């Protein structure tokens, strides 16, 4: 072998070593990156909301949309598919491919349906993959101030007792958490009113503002601006304690209705059969998104409490919540429809 050939061989070997070292360095860098950062994709992720625009879940999801897009490395598209209290949107999710690109942000409604609806086009929770319980959003009972003179719980309960069954209350649909929360209030206060279900929170709030219905229990983010403007009057917070976003509104427990406490939670779910790798990728992205300082501030202003569970905790929570609401539905004497 001549000198020139030997030199060429040495040069080629050096290049191979450098390439191998570069490859190892790349692998090391990728291993050190969080899984959600590896999932860069040109394919958008669909978030199917089984709620109308203007709902608490809608407000939360749209606020989180930019941070989720950044964390998951792809465009996040929000699709509102209300109808039948949320059954329509959930049916879409149940039929979606389990590839991690179609998910839903849902509320308590999904675990109430089996107790209040005679039939469902899917199995809850069997046809879905719970990924994370994300937190809770406060609920408030509001009245139209032009139609209802009451300013607190005592006055409102007295009005309901003086006019049994005469006042109308609205909800985002039969069997929703908004419906159940109002029924629980009526049961606890030993009063009655007529239920008017709507195809979502948006049209419900419109009619509440217009005086077509007198009152409703609703997620605070959905009506916060209307309370501040005076277009609606808050009678009481439905949860166990006041919230920093509206500290002036007392709870019903404070006002003497000690057995009444209910709040709405929100969670992310996927279709049945979602792989553990996809569950982890999405969960990691959710954690990263809700650690964003801007999103944290927005959630606080809406009054939401963020507490992201593990996928395993979410699975257990869905089962326990179904049992809890089955008991509450029975107590409120709601007949399946």
Short mmCIF file of C-alpha atoms in Angstrom, two decimals:
data_model
loop_
_atom_site.label_atom_id
_atom_site.label_comp_id
_atom_site.label_asym_id
_atom_site.label_seq_id
_atom_site.Cartn_x
_atom_site.Cartn_y
_atom_site.Cartn_z
CA UNK A 1 0.00 0.00 0.00
CA UNK A 2 1.51 3.33 -1.02
CA UNK A 3 1.72 6.42 1.12
CA UNK A 4 -1.15 8.19 -0.69
CA UNK A 5 -3.55 5.27 -0.21
CA UNK A 6 -2.65 5.01 3.49
CA UNK A 7 -3.39 8.69 4.00
CA UNK A 8 -6.78 8.36 2.26
CA UNK A 9 -7.67 5.41 4.46
CA UNK A 10 -6.77 7.34 7.60
CA UNK A 11 -8.85 10.33 6.44
CA UNK A 12 -11.89 8.13 5.71
CA UNK A 13 -11.59 6.45 9.11
CA UNK A 14 -11.42 9.84 10.82
CA UNK A 15 -14.56 11.01 9.02
CA UNK A 16 -16.41 7.86 10.08
CA UNK A 17 -15.38 8.35 13.70
CA UNK A 18 -16.54 11.97 13.65
CA UNK A 19 -19.84 10.99 12.06
CA UNK A 20 -20.35 8.29 14.70
CA UNK A 21 -19.57 10.70 17.51
CA UNK A 22 -21.95 13.25 16.00
CA UNK A 23 -24.67 10.61 15.81
CA UNK A 24 -24.14 9.65 19.44
CA UNK A 25 -24.26 13.30 20.46
CA UNK A 26 -27.55 13.73 18.61
CA UNK A 27 -29.01 10.67 20.33
CA UNK A 28 -27.87 11.99 23.68
CA UNK A 29 -29.49 15.36 23.04
CA UNK A 30 -32.75 13.72 21.98
CA UNK A 31 -32.76 11.49 25.07
CA UNK A 32 -32.36 14.55 27.27
CA UNK A 33 -35.34 16.31 25.66
CA UNK A 34 -38.84 15.90 27.14
CA UNK A 35 -41.08 13.58 25.14
CA UNK A 36 -43.56 16.30 24.22
CA UNK A 37 -40.78 18.24 22.49
CA UNK A 38 -40.03 15.27 20.21
CA UNK A 39 -43.53 15.19 18.81
CA UNK A 40 -43.09 17.90 16.16
CA UNK A 41 -45.71 17.35 13.48
CA UNK A 42 -47.32 19.17 10.58
CA UNK A 43 -50.57 17.38 11.36
CA UNK A 44 -52.93 19.42 13.57
CA UNK A 45 -54.29 18.07 16.82
CA UNK A 46 -58.10 18.28 17.07
CA UNK A 47 -59.65 19.15 20.41
CA UNK A 48 -63.31 18.22 20.05
CA UNK A 49 -65.31 20.07 22.69
CA UNK A 50 -68.72 18.54 23.48
CA UNK A 51 -69.74 22.05 24.57
CA UNK A 52 -70.93 25.23 22.87
CA UNK A 53 -68.88 28.40 22.70
CA UNK A 54 -69.21 30.43 25.89
CA UNK A 55 -69.05 27.45 28.23
CA UNK A 56 -66.51 27.16 31.03
CA UNK A 57 -64.68 24.34 29.22
CA UNK A 58 -64.61 26.42 26.04
CA UNK A 59 -63.10 29.41 27.87
CA UNK A 60 -60.45 27.22 29.51
CA UNK A 61 -59.55 25.37 26.30
CA UNK A 62 -59.25 28.47 24.13
CA UNK A 63 -57.09 30.17 26.75
CA UNK A 64 -54.82 27.10 26.79
CA UNK A 65 -54.72 26.66 23.00
CA UNK A 66 -51.48 28.65 22.29
CA UNK A 67 -49.54 27.02 25.13
CA UNK A 68 -50.75 23.54 24.15
CA UNK A 69 -49.71 24.14 20.52
CA UNK A 70 -46.22 25.13 21.65
CA UNK A 71 -45.85 22.27 24.12
CA UNK A 72 -47.13 19.57 21.77
CA UNK A 73 -45.20 20.88 18.78
CA UNK A 74 -48.17 21.12 16.45
CA UNK A 75 -51.19 23.31 15.67
CA UNK A 76 -54.10 22.73 18.05
CA UNK A 77 -57.53 23.20 16.48
CA UNK A 78 -60.57 23.60 18.75
CA UNK A 79 -63.85 22.23 17.38
CA UNK A 80 -67.09 22.89 19.28
CA UNK A 81 -69.54 20.04 18.76
CA UNK A 82 -72.41 20.66 21.19
CA UNK A 83 -75.69 18.79 21.14
CA UNK A 84 -77.64 16.47 23.45
CA UNK A 85 -75.84 18.01 26.41
CA UNK A 86 -72.46 16.90 25.04
CA UNK A 87 -73.26 13.43 23.68
CA UNK A 88 -72.69 14.53 20.05
CA UNK A 89 -69.09 15.62 20.61
CA UNK A 90 -68.28 12.54 22.68
CA UNK A 91 -69.66 10.29 19.97
CA UNK A 92 -67.25 11.93 17.50
CA UNK A 93 -64.34 11.23 19.85
CA UNK A 94 -65.40 7.62 20.44
CA UNK A 95 -65.18 6.99 16.68
CA UNK A 96 -61.83 8.74 16.19
CA UNK A 97 -58.63 6.85 15.39
CA UNK A 98 -56.52 6.26 18.54
CA UNK A 99 -53.48 8.01 17.06
CA UNK A 100 -53.16 10.89 19.54
CA UNK A 101 -54.40 13.55 17.13
CA UNK A 102 -58.04 13.71 18.27
CA UNK A 103 -58.79 14.48 21.92
CA UNK A 104 -61.47 16.18 24.02
CA UNK A 105 -61.56 18.50 26.98
CA UNK A 106 -64.57 17.48 29.04
CA UNK A 107 -66.37 18.31 32.27
CA UNK A 108 -68.34 16.37 34.89
CA UNK A 109 -71.06 15.89 32.28
CA UNK A 110 -69.35 12.80 30.87
CA UNK A 111 -69.66 10.84 34.13
CA UNK A 112 -73.22 12.03 34.79
CA UNK A 113 -74.66 10.85 31.47
CA UNK A 114 -74.85 7.13 32.38
CA UNK A 115 -77.13 8.01 35.31
CA UNK A 116 -79.49 10.45 33.57
CA UNK A 117 -79.76 9.13 30.01
CA UNK A 118 -81.49 5.86 29.19
CA UNK A 119 -79.17 5.09 26.29
CA UNK A 120 -75.82 6.33 25.02
CA UNK A 121 -74.08 5.69 21.67
CA UNK A 122 -70.89 4.81 23.53
CA UNK A 123 -69.69 3.24 26.75
CA UNK A 124 -68.43 5.56 29.47
CA UNK A 125 -65.60 5.23 30.34
CA UNK A 126 -64.86 2.07 28.31
CA UNK A 127 -64.78 3.78 24.89
CA UNK A 128 -62.36 6.46 26.06
CA UNK A 129 -58.86 6.89 27.48
CA UNK A 130 -58.68 9.37 30.40
CA UNK A 131 -55.35 11.20 30.16
CA UNK A 132 -55.45 13.85 32.90
CA UNK A 133 -57.80 15.45 35.38
CA UNK A 134 -56.69 19.06 34.93
CA UNK A 135 -58.45 20.94 37.71
CA UNK A 136 -61.72 22.55 38.70
CA UNK A 137 -63.69 25.64 37.83
CA UNK A 138 -66.06 27.35 40.30
CA UNK A 139 -69.80 27.40 39.76
CA UNK A 140 -72.15 30.21 40.70
CA UNK A 141 -75.92 30.61 40.85
CA UNK A 142 -76.95 33.76 39.01
CA UNK A 143 -80.29 35.48 38.44
CA UNK A 144 -81.61 38.04 36.02
CA UNK A 145 -81.84 41.14 38.25
CA UNK A 146 -84.78 42.53 36.28
CA UNK A 147 -86.81 39.39 36.91
CA UNK A 148 -85.60 38.39 40.38
CA UNK A 149 -85.43 40.91 43.21
CA UNK A 150 -83.56 38.60 45.60
CA UNK A 151 -79.96 39.55 46.44
CA UNK A 152 -78.92 36.63 48.64
CA UNK A 153 -79.68 32.98 49.33
CA UNK A 154 -82.27 33.60 52.06
CA UNK A 155 -84.29 35.99 49.88
CA UNK A 156 -84.01 33.76 46.82
CA UNK A 157 -85.17 30.63 48.65
CA UNK A 158 -88.09 32.58 50.12
CA UNK A 159 -89.08 33.71 46.61
CA UNK A 160 -88.95 30.15 45.29
CA UNK A 161 -91.11 28.93 48.18
CA UNK A 162 -93.65 31.70 47.57
CA UNK A 163 -93.83 30.79 43.88
CA UNK A 164 -93.41 27.00 43.77
CA UNK A 165 -92.66 25.78 40.25
CA UNK A 166 -93.22 29.23 38.70
CA UNK A 167 -89.65 30.34 38.08
CA UNK A 168 -87.63 28.92 35.19
CA UNK A 169 -84.02 27.82 35.44
CA UNK A 170 -81.75 27.19 32.47
CA UNK A 171 -79.02 24.63 31.81
CA UNK A 172 -76.73 23.68 28.95
CA UNK A 173 -78.75 20.50 28.42
CA UNK A 174 -80.45 17.61 30.21
CA UNK A 175 -78.08 15.70 32.46
CA UNK A 176 -75.29 18.26 32.42
CA UNK A 177 -73.47 19.41 35.54
CA UNK A 178 -75.30 22.74 35.21
CA UNK A 179 -78.63 20.91 35.29
CA UNK A 180 -77.65 18.67 38.19
CA UNK A 181 -76.18 21.54 40.24
CA UNK A 182 -79.47 23.45 40.02
CA UNK A 183 -81.52 20.36 40.86
CA UNK A 184 -79.29 19.73 43.87
CA UNK A 185 -79.85 23.32 45.01
CA UNK A 186 -83.63 22.94 44.71
CA UNK A 187 -83.52 19.63 46.58
CA UNK A 188 -81.35 21.05 49.38
CA UNK A 189 -83.50 24.19 49.77
CA UNK A 190 -86.78 22.22 49.53
CA UNK A 191 -88.01 24.38 46.65
CA UNK A 192 -89.08 23.79 43.04
CA UNK A 193 -88.67 25.45 39.63
CA UNK A 194 -89.11 24.55 35.96
CA UNK A 195 -86.09 23.31 34.01
CA UNK A 196 -85.43 24.77 30.54
CA UNK A 197 -82.60 22.89 28.79
CA UNK A 198 -80.59 24.60 26.04
CA UNK A 199 -78.21 23.33 23.37
CA UNK A 200 -75.20 24.82 25.08
CA UNK A 201 -74.13 27.52 27.51
CA UNK A 202 -73.96 30.35 24.94
CA UNK A 203 -77.67 30.41 24.04
CA UNK A 204 -78.56 29.72 27.68
CA UNK A 205 -76.69 32.82 28.87
CA UNK A 206 -78.23 34.90 26.05
CA UNK A 207 -81.75 34.04 27.24
CA UNK A 208 -80.76 34.51 30.87
CA UNK A 209 -79.57 38.04 30.04
CA UNK A 210 -82.75 38.66 28.07
CA UNK A 211 -85.02 37.54 30.90
CA UNK A 212 -86.51 34.51 29.11
CA UNK A 213 -85.33 32.46 32.11
CA UNK A 214 -84.89 33.67 35.67
CA UNK A 215 -81.83 31.83 36.99
CA UNK A 216 -79.14 29.24 36.38
CA UNK A 217 -76.12 27.58 37.93
CA UNK A 218 -73.15 28.11 35.64
CA UNK A 219 -69.34 28.05 35.56
CA UNK A 220 -67.98 31.40 36.76
CA UNK A 221 -65.83 32.08 33.63
CA UNK A 222 -69.00 31.94 31.49
CA UNK A 223 -70.72 34.81 33.31
CA UNK A 224 -67.95 36.68 35.10
CA UNK A 225 -68.17 39.73 32.84
CA UNK A 226 -71.96 39.88 33.18
CA UNK A 227 -71.76 39.76 36.97
CA UNK A 228 -69.24 42.61 36.94
CA UNK A 229 -71.40 44.70 34.61
CA UNK A 230 -74.55 44.12 36.68
CA UNK A 231 -76.37 42.36 33.83
CA UNK A 232 -76.59 39.29 36.08
CA UNK A 233 -76.61 39.06 39.88
CA UNK A 234 -74.71 36.37 41.76
CA UNK A 235 -76.69 34.79 44.61
CA UNK A 236 -73.92 32.47 45.82
CA UNK A 237 -70.94 30.33 44.93
CA UNK A 238 -71.82 26.65 44.66
CA UNK A 239 -68.50 25.35 46.00
CA UNK A 240 -67.24 24.92 49.53
CA UNK A 241 -65.23 28.16 49.64
CA UNK A 242 -65.02 31.61 48.08
CA UNK A 243 -62.76 32.08 45.08
CA UNK A 244 -60.03 34.68 44.61
CA UNK A 245 -61.45 35.68 41.20
CA UNK A 246 -64.71 36.83 42.84
CA UNK A 247 -64.07 37.15 46.60
CA UNK A 248 -67.16 39.28 47.14
CA UNK A 249 -69.53 36.39 46.33
CA UNK A 250 -70.31 34.26 49.42
CA UNK A 251 -70.86 30.51 49.25
CA UNK A 252 -74.25 28.95 49.93
CA UNK A 253 -72.67 27.14 52.86
CA UNK A 254 -71.86 30.53 54.40
CA UNK A 255 -75.45 31.59 53.80
CA UNK A 256 -76.91 28.65 55.73
CA UNK A 257 -77.33 25.99 53.04
CA UNK A 258 -74.73 23.79 54.69
CA UNK A 259 -75.43 20.63 52.70
CA UNK A 260 -74.94 22.21 49.29
CA UNK A 261 -71.55 22.08 47.57
CA UNK A 262 -70.78 21.30 43.94
CA UNK A 263 -68.07 22.33 41.50
CA UNK A 264 -67.18 21.55 37.90
CA UNK A 265 -63.97 19.79 36.95
CA UNK A 266 -62.33 19.48 33.57
CA UNK A 267 -60.19 16.74 32.06
CA UNK A 268 -58.52 15.60 28.83
CA UNK A 269 -59.55 12.30 27.28
CA UNK A 270 -58.79 10.43 24.08
CA UNK A 271 -60.49 7.59 22.23
CA UNK A 272 -60.24 3.98 23.35
CA UNK A 273 -56.97 2.25 22.48
CA UNK A 274 -54.64 5.22 22.80
CA UNK A 275 -51.13 3.82 23.22
CA UNK A 276 -49.14 4.38 26.44
CA UNK A 277 -46.55 6.30 24.41
CA UNK A 278 -49.20 8.70 23.09
CA UNK A 279 -50.76 9.06 26.53
CA UNK A 280 -47.37 10.02 27.96
CA UNK A 281 -46.60 12.42 25.10
CA UNK A 282 -49.92 14.22 25.51
CA UNK A 283 -49.74 14.24 29.31
CA UNK A 284 -46.24 15.71 29.24
CA UNK A 285 -47.46 18.40 26.85
CA UNK A 286 -50.38 19.29 29.11
CA UNK A 287 -48.08 19.64 32.11
CA UNK A 288 -45.71 21.85 30.13
CA UNK A 289 -48.54 24.02 28.78
CA UNK A 290 -50.14 24.66 32.17
CA UNK A 291 -46.76 25.61 33.62
CA UNK A 292 -46.66 28.52 31.20
CA UNK A 293 -46.75 31.75 33.31
CA UNK A 294 -49.21 33.52 30.99
CA UNK A 295 -51.63 30.59 31.06
CA UNK A 296 -51.29 30.31 34.84
CA UNK A 297 -52.30 33.95 35.18
CA UNK A 298 -55.29 33.50 32.88
CA UNK A 299 -56.49 30.44 34.79
CA UNK A 300 -56.27 32.38 38.06
CA UNK A 301 -58.27 35.28 36.64
CA UNK A 302 -60.97 32.86 35.53
CA UNK A 303 -61.05 31.39 39.03
CA UNK A 304 -59.84 27.96 37.95
CA UNK A 305 -57.73 25.70 40.16
CA UNK A 306 -55.14 23.71 38.21
CA UNK A 307 -54.08 20.34 39.62
CA UNK A 308 -53.02 17.94 36.87
CA UNK A 309 -53.34 14.26 37.74
CA UNK A 310 -51.45 11.32 36.33
CA UNK A 311 -53.18 9.15 33.68
CA UNK A 312 -53.61 6.42 36.30
CA UNK A 313 -55.27 8.86 38.70
CA UNK A 314 -57.55 10.05 35.90
CA UNK A 315 -58.66 6.48 35.17
CA UNK A 316 -59.55 5.96 38.84
CA UNK A 317 -61.23 9.36 39.13
CA UNK A 318 -63.60 8.71 36.23
CA UNK A 319 -64.84 5.50 37.86
CA UNK A 320 -65.25 7.03 41.32
CA UNK A 321 -66.95 10.16 39.93
CA UNK A 322 -69.46 8.03 38.04
CA UNK A 323 -70.44 6.34 41.29
CA UNK A 324 -70.62 9.67 43.14
CA UNK A 325 -72.92 11.28 40.60
CA UNK A 326 -75.12 8.22 40.36
CA UNK A 327 -75.82 8.69 44.07
CA UNK A 328 -76.42 12.45 43.64
CA UNK A 329 -78.80 11.88 40.73
CA UNK A 330 -80.75 9.43 42.87
CA UNK A 331 -80.87 11.92 45.74
CA UNK A 332 -82.10 14.70 43.44
CA UNK A 333 -84.81 12.31 42.17
CA UNK A 334 -83.88 12.81 38.50
CA UNK A 335 -85.51 10.27 36.20
CA UNK A 336 -83.42 8.97 33.26
CA UNK A 337 -84.59 10.43 29.97
#
